[in-house]
Amino acid sequence: MNFDLNVVPFSRRESFLAISILPEAQDRQKGLYLRTVRGGDDKFGEAFHIAIQDASGQSVPFEAIACPERIQLASAAGSAEICISDRRTFRIRTKGCGIRLTFRTAAYDYAYQAASSSWEVNSFTHGCRFMLTALVGDLKMEVPWDKIKSSYVIADFIPDDQTGVSEFAIEEFNTVWEPRAAWESFDDAVATAKEEFTRWLDRTLPLPERWQESRELAAYITWSCLVPAEGCLTRPAMYMSKNWMTNIWSWDHCFNAMALVRHDPKLAWDQFMIFFDRQDESGLIPDFINDKYELWNCNKPPIHGWTLAWMMARTDYIKDAQLREVYGPLAKWTKWWFRYRDGDGDGIPQYNHGNDSGWDNSTAFNNGIPVESPDLAAFLILQVELLAEIAGLLGYTEEATEWRQLAEGTLEKMIRHFWKGDHFTACRSGTHALSEGDSLLLFVPILLGKRLPESIRAALLKGLRDEERFLTPNGWATESVKSSYYQPDGYWRGPIWAPSTMLLVEGVAAAGDRELAEEVARRFCAMLDRSGMAENFDAMTGQGLRDRAFTWTSSVFLILGHEYTTN
């Protein structure tokens, strides 16, 4: 499998290192960059620009070919290969040409010679250090000093005069660098990376034969987007992307856990529990986390009960120990919504901002905030029901009864509050003024399946089958295509997303329409097979939009392709 470095970064499991072809931007030329994805999603994390040089020291154009274990660079002057030999180390080998690495400094960034063939680049910008070491051939540095920092850093790796080969390493570290007694061969490093990915691919959910290439891409994206437990990350974490969405968000992680639970239940459990490791005393969990910090200004919807029930139905890994680990945090998270997000005291919790729903700019929020929305009530009903089940399994009989009563009462309130004749509505908390627009968000309660009256299920299924409203040749648009608010690249005002598709496919199946669930899953997977694993997609054309190497998209593709499609 080869992939386009303009779209999909080259990386490796449990590494913060990545390589991408980045577009031109202010103070950045277009080109191939060694990157680090530390510190969150406010930047690409480009560290070193890579250029191939001929014998005269002139840069020459090259073509980059990437596969999971290495990148090959081909030019008229010679060739180069790049791999990530361990989670902190780039290795590069050239034949017939040299490599120039250029590091653009800022803040207090500087470089100095640490050993005879090694130079340290201390990057305040990236919050880490890099050690450049020549293993074969020579290293020549150009590092002018400017008062409190190096003006820039240029490293030229020059081939050996006899063999025409150069080989070098770029090691990332935070505090102290320890020289290695020996280096594994470049070929052995490549072979190890290949074996590791092959093991991951072999265990990835099987799909119909026609989607095998896309299965490999989805497997690669999920494998390569893992980062190690470090800093604020208490467990190995699957970032949403190693392009620029370099965090974990507190509903995205659920879909990645679901895709892992059959073949790597321990890693799936880590993905599920990682946000509860950072839970506030109030019960709130962060909106997102990366290695450096967590964000508390907003949050994401409580899909965790639904997720956990789904996972429990597909693995025997989740036993008494796991249920005891999760019960308290999940109960606190659930109570947080009823205690701190019911401003008008009507028993219907609210979203204080669109971001809290995950559907950031959905038309459900057109008329202002806070908003009471039926999807939130549905998620809480499912979560409370699961808490009742877990409480029963753990012997907490009184708590189980209390949870069941809360679920039943919330279901009654939800229907009475939101159902208006033949459709669900969303409204402002307090005034209960109805929201404008025609958002797919209002169909999410179908996830309740046969808990809903048959008449409500029928009306929701009718709307979801309407090919002049939400259902397109590629799946469900997030805003009706007939709505005046519909935008082809409108984020949650039109484009197709993986999480909304997953939730509604599961909901439609739970409501008894397996045929529609399978048809939408087929359309969605076929679109991804054509357009890749993007953050979201133009509902009519199927074109991938925004970040085009997204893990929850990859995970949902694998789940739906496995559970709802056939050869």
Coordinates of C-alpha atoms in Angstrom, one line a residue, residues 23-567:
P23 CA 1.4 23.4 1.5
E24 CA 2.9 26.8 1.2
A25 CA 1.9 29.2 4.0
Q26 CA 3.2 32.3 5.7
D27 CA 6.9 31.7 6.6
R28 CA 6.7 28.2 5.2
Q29 CA 7.6 26.9 1.8
K30 CA 5.8 24.0 0.3
G31 CA 7.7 20.8 0.8
L32 CA 8.4 17.6 2.8
Y33 CA 8.8 18.1 6.5
L34 CA 9.8 16.1 9.5
R35 CA 7.2 17.0 12.2
T36 CA 6.3 16.5 15.8
V37 CA 2.6 16.4 16.8
R38 CA 3.2 17.4 20.4
G39 CA 1.3 20.2 22.0
G40 CA -2.1 20.1 20.4
D41 CA -3.9 21.1 17.2
D42 CA -2.9 24.8 16.8
K43 CA -0.1 24.0 14.3
F44 CA 1.3 21.5 11.9
G45 CA 4.4 21.0 14.1
E46 CA 6.8 21.2 11.2
A47 CA 10.4 21.0 12.5
F48 CA 12.8 20.3 9.5
H49 CA 12.3 20.9 5.8
I50 CA 13.9 18.1 3.7
A51 CA 15.7 18.8 0.5
I52 CA 17.7 16.5 -1.7
Q53 CA 21.1 17.9 -3.0
D54 CA 23.3 16.9 -5.9
A55 CA 27.1 16.7 -5.8
S56 CA 27.4 20.4 -6.3
G57 CA 25.1 21.2 -3.3
Q58 CA 22.1 22.3 -5.3
S59 CA 18.7 21.2 -4.3
V60 CA 16.9 19.0 -6.9
P61 CA 13.3 18.0 -7.2
F62 CA 12.2 14.5 -6.0
E63 CA 9.2 12.3 -5.9
A64 CA 8.1 10.8 -2.6
I65 CA 6.6 7.4 -2.3
A66 CA 5.2 6.4 1.1
C67 CA 4.1 3.0 2.5
P68 CA 3.6 2.1 6.2
E69 CA 7.2 1.2 6.9
R70 CA 9.2 3.8 4.9
I71 CA 9.3 6.7 2.5
Q72 CA 11.4 6.5 -0.7
L73 CA 12.6 9.7 -2.3
A74 CA 13.7 9.5 -6.0
S75 CA 15.6 12.2 -7.8
A76 CA 17.9 12.6 -10.8
A77 CA 20.8 13.0 -8.3
G78 CA 20.1 9.9 -6.3
S79 CA 17.7 8.3 -3.8
A80 CA 16.8 8.4 -0.2
E81 CA 14.8 6.3 2.3
I82 CA 13.3 7.4 5.6
C83 CA 11.9 5.3 8.4
I84 CA 10.9 5.8 12.0
S85 CA 13.1 3.2 13.7
D86 CA 11.6 3.7 17.2
R87 CA 9.0 6.0 18.6
R88 CA 11.5 8.8 19.0
T89 CA 13.9 8.4 16.0
F90 CA 13.9 9.2 12.3
R91 CA 16.4 7.3 10.3
I92 CA 17.5 8.5 6.8
R93 CA 19.7 6.7 4.2
T94 CA 20.8 8.1 0.9
K95 CA 22.6 6.8 -2.2
G96 CA 24.3 9.2 -4.6
C97 CA 22.9 12.4 -3.1
G98 CA 22.9 14.5 0.0
I99 CA 20.2 15.7 2.3
R100 CA 19.7 19.2 3.7
L101 CA 17.5 19.7 6.7
T102 CA 16.5 23.3 7.5
F103 CA 15.1 24.3 10.8
R104 CA 13.5 27.7 11.1
T105 CA 14.0 29.1 14.6
A106 CA 11.8 31.1 16.8
A107 CA 11.8 32.1 20.5
Y108 CA 15.0 30.8 22.1
D109 CA 15.7 27.9 19.7
Y110 CA 19.3 27.1 19.3
A111 CA 21.7 24.4 18.1
Y112 CA 25.2 23.4 19.4
Q113 CA 27.7 20.5 18.8
A114 CA 27.1 17.8 21.5
A115 CA 29.6 15.2 20.2
S116 CA 31.9 14.7 17.3
S117 CA 29.2 13.7 14.8
S118 CA 26.1 15.0 16.7
W119 CA 24.4 18.3 17.1
E120 CA 21.6 19.1 19.4
V121 CA 18.7 21.4 18.2
N122 CA 16.8 22.7 21.3
S123 CA 13.4 23.6 20.1
F124 CA 11.4 25.8 22.5
T125 CA 8.9 26.1 19.7
H126 CA 8.1 22.3 19.9
G127 CA 8.8 21.8 23.5
C128 CA 11.5 19.1 22.8
R129 CA 15.0 18.7 21.6
F130 CA 16.4 16.9 18.5
M131 CA 19.8 15.2 18.2
L132 CA 21.2 15.0 14.7
T133 CA 23.8 12.3 14.3
A134 CA 25.8 11.3 11.2
L135 CA 26.2 7.5 11.0
V136 CA 27.7 7.3 7.6
G137 CA 29.2 10.2 5.7
D138 CA 29.7 13.8 7.0
L139 CA 27.6 16.4 8.7
K140 CA 28.1 20.1 8.1
M141 CA 26.2 22.6 10.1
E142 CA 25.4 26.3 9.4
V143 CA 24.2 27.8 12.7
P144 CA 24.7 31.6 13.0
W145 CA 24.1 33.1 16.5
D146 CA 21.8 36.0 17.0
K147 CA 21.9 37.4 20.6
I148 CA 19.6 34.8 22.3
K149 CA 19.0 32.2 19.7
S150 CA 20.3 30.6 16.5
S151 CA 19.2 32.6 13.5
Y152 CA 18.5 29.4 11.7
V153 CA 19.8 25.8 11.5
I154 CA 21.0 24.2 8.3
A155 CA 22.3 20.6 8.5
D156 CA 23.9 19.1 5.3
F157 CA 24.4 15.3 5.4
I158 CA 27.0 14.5 2.8
P159 CA 27.6 11.0 1.3
D160 CA 30.7 9.1 2.0
D161 CA 33.3 9.7 -0.7
Q162 CA 33.9 6.0 -1.3
T163 CA 30.4 4.5 -1.2
G164 CA 28.2 7.5 -2.1
V165 CA 26.0 6.6 0.8
S166 CA 25.0 8.7 3.8
E167 CA 23.1 7.6 6.8
F168 CA 21.9 9.6 9.8
A169 CA 19.5 9.8 12.7
I170 CA 17.3 12.5 14.2
E171 CA 16.4 11.6 17.8
E172 CA 13.7 13.4 19.7
F173 CA 14.2 13.8 23.5
N174 CA 13.1 16.1 26.3
T175 CA 15.9 16.3 28.9
V176 CA 19.1 14.2 28.6
W177 CA 20.5 12.5 25.5
E178 CA 22.3 9.3 26.0
P179 CA 24.6 8.2 23.1
R180 CA 23.8 4.7 21.8
A181 CA 26.4 1.9 22.0
A182 CA 25.2 0.6 18.6
W183 CA 22.6 1.3 16.0
E184 CA 20.4 -1.4 14.4
S185 CA 20.8 -1.5 10.6
F186 CA 18.4 0.6 8.5
D187 CA 17.0 -2.5 6.8
D188 CA 16.3 -4.1 10.2
A189 CA 14.5 -1.0 11.3
V190 CA 12.3 -1.0 8.2
A191 CA 11.6 -4.7 8.6
T192 CA 10.5 -4.3 12.2
A193 CA 8.1 -1.5 11.4
K194 CA 6.7 -3.5 8.5
E195 CA 6.1 -6.5 10.8
E196 CA 4.4 -4.4 13.4
F197 CA 2.0 -2.9 10.9
T198 CA 1.3 -6.3 9.3
R199 CA 0.3 -7.7 12.7
W200 CA -2.1 -4.8 13.2
L201 CA -3.5 -5.2 9.7
D202 CA -4.0 -8.9 10.1
R203 CA -6.1 -8.3 13.2
T204 CA -8.1 -5.4 11.8
L205 CA -11.8 -6.1 11.2
P206 CA -12.4 -8.0 8.0
L207 CA -14.3 -6.3 5.2
P208 CA -15.7 -7.4 1.8
E209 CA -12.9 -8.1 -0.7
R210 CA -13.9 -5.0 -2.9
W211 CA -12.8 -2.7 0.0
Q212 CA -9.5 -4.3 0.9
E213 CA -7.3 -1.3 -0.2
S214 CA -9.4 1.0 1.8
R215 CA -9.3 -1.4 4.8
E216 CA -5.5 -1.2 4.6
L217 CA -5.6 2.6 4.6
A218 CA -8.0 2.7 7.5
A219 CA -5.8 0.2 9.4
Y220 CA -2.8 2.3 8.7
I221 CA -4.4 5.6 9.8
T222 CA -5.6 4.1 13.1
W223 CA -2.2 2.3 13.7
S224 CA -0.1 5.3 12.9
C225 CA -2.2 7.8 14.9
L226 CA -1.5 6.2 18.2
V227 CA 0.7 8.2 20.5
P228 CA 2.3 7.0 23.8
A229 CA 1.1 7.6 27.4
E230 CA 2.9 10.8 28.2
G231 CA 2.2 14.0 29.9
C232 CA -1.6 14.5 30.3
L233 CA -2.1 11.3 28.3
T234 CA -2.5 8.6 31.0
R235 CA -2.7 5.7 28.5
P236 CA -1.7 5.1 24.8
A237 CA -4.1 7.3 22.8
M238 CA -5.4 7.3 19.3
Y239 CA -5.3 10.9 18.0
M240 CA -8.0 12.0 15.6
S241 CA -5.3 12.6 13.0
K242 CA -1.6 13.4 12.7
N243 CA -2.3 16.2 10.2
W244 CA -3.5 19.0 12.5
M245 CA -6.3 17.5 14.6
T246 CA -3.7 16.3 17.0
N247 CA -5.8 15.7 20.1
I248 CA -8.3 13.2 21.5
W249 CA -11.8 14.5 21.9
S250 CA -14.3 13.1 24.4
W251 CA -16.7 11.5 22.0
D252 CA -14.3 10.7 19.1
H253 CA -12.4 8.3 21.3
C254 CA -15.6 6.1 21.7
F255 CA -15.7 5.2 18.0
N256 CA -12.1 4.3 17.9
A257 CA -12.6 2.1 21.0
M258 CA -15.5 0.4 19.3
A259 CA -13.4 -0.5 16.2
L260 CA -10.7 -2.0 18.5
V261 CA -12.7 -4.0 20.9
R262 CA -12.8 -7.3 19.1
H263 CA -9.1 -7.6 18.2
D264 CA -7.4 -5.5 20.9
P265 CA -9.8 -5.2 23.8
K266 CA -7.1 -3.8 26.2
L267 CA -6.2 -1.0 23.9
A268 CA -10.0 -0.4 23.3
W269 CA -10.5 -0.1 27.0
D270 CA -7.6 2.4 27.3
Q271 CA -9.3 4.5 24.6
F272 CA -12.6 4.4 26.4
M273 CA -11.3 5.1 29.9
I274 CA -8.6 7.7 29.2
F275 CA -11.0 10.7 29.6
F276 CA -12.3 9.3 32.9
D277 CA -8.7 9.3 34.2
R278 CA -8.8 13.1 33.9
Q279 CA -12.3 13.6 35.2
D280 CA -13.1 16.6 37.4
E281 CA -14.6 16.1 40.9
S282 CA -17.8 17.6 39.6
G283 CA -18.1 14.7 37.1
L284 CA -17.2 16.7 34.0
I285 CA -14.7 15.2 31.6
P286 CA -12.5 17.4 29.4
D287 CA -13.4 18.4 25.8
F288 CA -10.1 17.3 24.5
I289 CA -6.7 16.1 25.8
N290 CA -3.2 16.1 24.3
D291 CA 0.2 15.5 25.8
K292 CA 0.5 19.1 27.0
Y293 CA -2.9 20.1 28.3
E294 CA -6.6 19.5 28.4
L295 CA -9.5 21.9 27.5
W296 CA -12.4 22.4 29.9
N297 CA -14.3 25.3 28.1
C298 CA -16.7 22.9 26.5
N299 CA -17.4 19.2 26.5
K300 CA -18.9 16.5 24.2
P301 CA -22.2 14.5 24.4
P302 CA -22.6 11.6 26.8
I303 CA -22.4 8.7 24.3
H304 CA -20.3 6.7 26.7
G305 CA -23.1 4.5 28.0
W306 CA -24.2 3.6 24.5
T307 CA -20.6 2.9 23.5
L308 CA -19.9 0.7 26.6
A309 CA -23.1 -1.3 26.0
W310 CA -22.1 -1.8 22.4
M311 CA -18.6 -2.9 23.4
M312 CA -19.9 -5.3 26.1
A313 CA -22.0 -7.1 23.5
R314 CA -18.9 -7.8 21.4
T315 CA -16.2 -8.8 23.9
D316 CA -15.9 -10.9 27.1
Y317 CA -12.9 -8.7 28.2
I318 CA -15.2 -6.3 30.1
K319 CA -15.7 -8.2 33.3
D320 CA -16.2 -7.4 37.0
A321 CA -12.9 -5.5 37.3
Q322 CA -13.6 -3.3 34.4
L323 CA -17.2 -2.7 35.5
R324 CA -16.0 -1.6 38.9
E325 CA -13.4 0.7 37.3
V326 CA -16.0 2.4 35.1
Y327 CA -19.1 2.5 37.3
G328 CA -18.2 5.4 39.6
P329 CA -16.8 7.7 36.8
L330 CA -19.7 7.0 34.5
A331 CA -22.2 7.7 37.2
K332 CA -20.5 11.0 38.1
W333 CA -20.5 12.0 34.4
T334 CA -24.2 11.2 34.1
K335 CA -25.2 13.1 37.3
W336 CA -23.1 16.1 36.1
W337 CA -25.6 16.6 33.2
F338 CA -28.7 16.5 35.4
R339 CA -27.1 18.7 38.1
Y340 CA -25.1 21.3 36.1
R341 CA -26.8 21.4 32.7
D342 CA -30.5 21.9 33.6
G343 CA -30.7 25.6 33.9
D344 CA -34.5 25.8 33.9
G345 CA -35.0 22.8 36.2
D346 CA -37.4 21.0 33.8
G347 CA -35.5 17.7 34.0
I348 CA -34.3 18.0 30.4
P349 CA -30.5 18.7 30.4
Q350 CA -29.2 21.3 27.9
Y351 CA -26.2 22.0 25.7
N352 CA -24.6 25.4 26.6
H353 CA -22.9 25.6 23.2
G354 CA -23.0 23.7 19.9
N355 CA -19.5 22.3 20.6
D356 CA -21.0 20.5 23.6
S357 CA -23.2 18.4 21.3
G358 CA -20.3 17.6 18.9
W359 CA -22.4 19.1 16.1
D360 CA -20.7 22.5 16.6
N361 CA -22.6 24.7 14.2
S362 CA -25.8 22.6 13.7
T363 CA -28.9 24.6 12.9
A364 CA -30.3 23.3 16.2
F365 CA -28.3 26.2 17.7
N366 CA -29.5 28.9 15.3
N367 CA -31.6 30.7 17.7
G368 CA -29.1 31.0 20.5
I369 CA -28.1 29.1 23.6
P370 CA -28.5 27.1 25.8
V371 CA -30.3 24.5 23.8
E372 CA -32.4 21.5 24.9
S373 CA -32.1 18.8 22.2
P374 CA -33.6 15.3 22.1
D375 CA -30.3 13.6 21.2
L376 CA -28.9 14.6 24.6
A377 CA -31.9 13.1 26.4
A378 CA -31.6 9.9 24.3
F379 CA -27.9 9.5 25.1
L380 CA -28.6 10.0 28.8
I381 CA -31.5 7.5 28.8
L382 CA -29.2 4.9 27.3
Q383 CA -26.4 5.8 29.7
V384 CA -28.7 5.6 32.7
E385 CA -30.1 2.2 31.6
L386 CA -26.6 0.8 31.4
L387 CA -25.7 2.2 34.8
A388 CA -28.8 0.3 36.1
E389 CA -27.5 -2.8 34.5
I390 CA -24.0 -2.5 35.9
A391 CA -25.3 -1.6 39.3
G392 CA -27.3 -4.8 39.3
L393 CA -24.3 -6.9 38.2
L394 CA -22.2 -5.3 41.0
G395 CA -24.9 -5.9 43.6
Y396 CA -25.9 -2.3 44.1
T397 CA -29.7 -3.1 44.1
E398 CA -31.0 0.2 45.4
E399 CA -28.9 2.2 42.9
A400 CA -30.0 0.0 40.1
T401 CA -33.6 0.8 40.9
E402 CA -32.9 4.5 41.1
W403 CA -31.2 4.4 37.7
R404 CA -34.1 2.5 36.1
Q405 CA -36.6 5.0 37.5
L406 CA -34.5 7.9 36.1
A407 CA -34.3 6.3 32.7
E408 CA -38.1 5.7 32.5
G409 CA -38.9 9.2 33.7
T410 CA -36.5 10.9 31.3
L411 CA -37.9 8.9 28.4
E412 CA -41.4 10.1 29.3
K413 CA -40.2 13.7 29.6
M414 CA -38.3 13.6 26.4
I415 CA -41.2 12.5 24.3
R416 CA -43.6 15.0 26.0
H417 CA -41.0 17.8 25.7
F418 CA -39.7 17.4 22.1
W419 CA -42.2 15.4 20.0
K420 CA -44.4 17.7 18.0
G421 CA -46.9 15.6 16.0
D422 CA -44.6 13.9 13.5
H423 CA -41.1 15.2 14.4
F424 CA -38.7 16.0 17.2
T425 CA -37.7 19.6 17.8
A426 CA -34.9 21.4 19.7
C427 CA -35.5 24.5 21.7
R428 CA -34.0 27.2 23.9
S429 CA -33.7 26.3 27.5
G430 CA -36.0 28.4 29.6
T431 CA -38.1 30.0 26.8
H432 CA -38.5 26.7 24.9
A433 CA -38.6 28.7 21.6
L434 CA -38.1 26.3 18.8
S435 CA -34.9 26.1 16.8
E436 CA -34.9 26.8 13.0
G437 CA -33.4 24.6 10.3
D438 CA -33.8 20.9 9.5
S439 CA -30.9 19.1 11.2
L440 CA -30.2 15.4 11.2
L441 CA -29.4 15.8 14.9
L442 CA -33.1 15.6 15.6
F443 CA -33.2 12.1 14.3
V444 CA -30.6 10.7 16.7
P445 CA -33.2 9.6 19.3
I446 CA -34.0 6.7 16.9
L447 CA -31.0 5.2 18.8
L448 CA -33.6 4.4 21.5
G449 CA -35.1 1.9 19.1
K450 CA -38.2 0.1 20.3
R451 CA -38.3 2.1 23.5
L452 CA -40.0 4.7 21.3
P453 CA -43.7 4.3 20.4
E454 CA -44.2 2.7 17.0
S455 CA -45.7 5.9 15.6
I456 CA -42.5 7.9 16.4
R457 CA -40.3 5.1 15.0
A458 CA -42.3 5.1 11.8
A459 CA -42.1 8.9 11.4
L460 CA -38.3 9.0 12.0
L461 CA -37.7 6.1 9.6
K462 CA -39.8 7.8 7.0
G463 CA -37.7 11.0 7.3
L464 CA -34.5 9.0 7.1
R465 CA -35.6 7.2 4.0
D466 CA -36.5 10.5 2.2
E467 CA -34.0 10.9 -0.7
E468 CA -35.1 14.5 -1.2
R469 CA -34.3 15.4 2.4
F470 CA -31.3 13.8 4.1
L471 CA -30.6 10.6 2.2
T472 CA -28.2 11.1 -0.6
P473 CA -26.3 8.7 -2.9
N474 CA -23.5 8.8 -0.3
G475 CA -25.5 8.6 3.0
W476 CA -27.2 11.0 5.3
A477 CA -26.5 14.7 5.0
T478 CA -26.3 16.5 8.4
E479 CA -28.7 19.2 7.2
S480 CA -31.6 18.6 4.8
V481 CA -30.4 19.2 1.3
K482 CA -33.6 21.2 0.8
S483 CA -32.9 23.5 3.8
S484 CA -32.0 27.1 3.2
Y485 CA -29.2 26.5 5.7
Y486 CA -27.6 23.6 3.8
Q487 CA -24.0 24.2 2.7
P488 CA -21.9 21.6 0.8
D489 CA -18.9 22.4 3.0
G490 CA -20.8 23.7 6.0
Y491 CA -19.3 21.4 8.7
W492 CA -22.4 20.2 10.5
R493 CA -24.8 22.0 8.1
G494 CA -24.7 19.5 5.3
P495 CA -21.6 17.3 5.0
I496 CA -21.8 13.6 5.9
W497 CA -19.9 12.6 9.0
A498 CA -18.8 9.2 10.3
P499 CA -20.2 9.6 13.9
S500 CA -23.7 10.7 12.8
T501 CA -23.7 7.8 10.3
M502 CA -22.7 5.3 12.9
L503 CA -25.2 6.5 15.4
L504 CA -28.1 6.5 13.0
V505 CA -27.2 3.2 11.3
E506 CA -27.3 1.6 14.7
G507 CA -30.5 3.5 15.6
V508 CA -32.3 2.5 12.4
A509 CA -31.3 -1.2 13.0
A510 CA -32.5 -0.9 16.6
A511 CA -35.8 0.5 15.3
G512 CA -36.2 -2.6 13.2
D513 CA -35.2 -1.4 9.7
R514 CA -32.1 -3.5 9.0
E515 CA -32.6 -3.0 5.3
L516 CA -32.1 0.8 5.5
A517 CA -29.2 0.4 8.0
E518 CA -27.4 -1.9 5.5
E519 CA -28.1 0.4 2.5
V520 CA -26.8 3.5 4.2
A521 CA -23.8 1.6 5.5
R522 CA -23.1 0.4 2.0
R523 CA -23.4 3.9 0.5
F524 CA -21.2 5.4 3.2
C525 CA -18.5 2.8 2.9
A526 CA -18.5 3.0 -0.9
M527 CA -18.0 6.8 -0.6
L528 CA -15.0 6.3 1.7
D529 CA -13.6 3.7 -0.7
R530 CA -13.6 6.4 -3.4
S531 CA -12.7 9.5 -1.3
G532 CA -10.6 8.3 1.6
M533 CA -10.9 8.7 5.4
A534 CA -11.7 12.4 5.6
E535 CA -13.1 14.4 8.5
N536 CA -16.3 14.9 6.6
F537 CA -17.7 14.7 3.1
D538 CA -19.7 16.7 0.6
A539 CA -23.1 15.0 0.8
M540 CA -23.8 15.2 -2.9
T541 CA -20.4 14.6 -4.5
G542 CA -18.8 12.5 -1.8
Q543 CA -15.7 14.6 -1.9
G544 CA -13.5 14.4 1.2
L545 CA -13.4 17.7 3.2
R546 CA -11.1 19.2 5.8
D547 CA -8.6 16.9 7.5
R548 CA -8.5 13.9 5.2
A549 CA -6.8 11.3 7.4
F550 CA -9.2 10.9 10.3
T551 CA -9.3 8.0 12.7
W552 CA -13.0 8.0 13.7
T553 CA -13.8 8.0 10.0
S554 CA -11.5 5.0 9.6
S555 CA -12.9 3.2 12.6
V556 CA -16.6 3.7 11.5
F557 CA -15.7 2.5 8.0
L558 CA -14.2 -0.7 9.5
I559 CA -17.2 -1.2 11.9
L560 CA -20.0 -0.6 9.3
G561 CA -18.2 -2.5 6.6
H562 CA -17.8 -5.4 8.9
E563 CA -21.2 -5.4 10.5
Y564 CA -23.6 -4.2 7.8
T565 CA -22.2 -5.1 4.4
T566 CA -21.5 -8.4 2.6
N567 CA -19.4 -9.5 -0.3

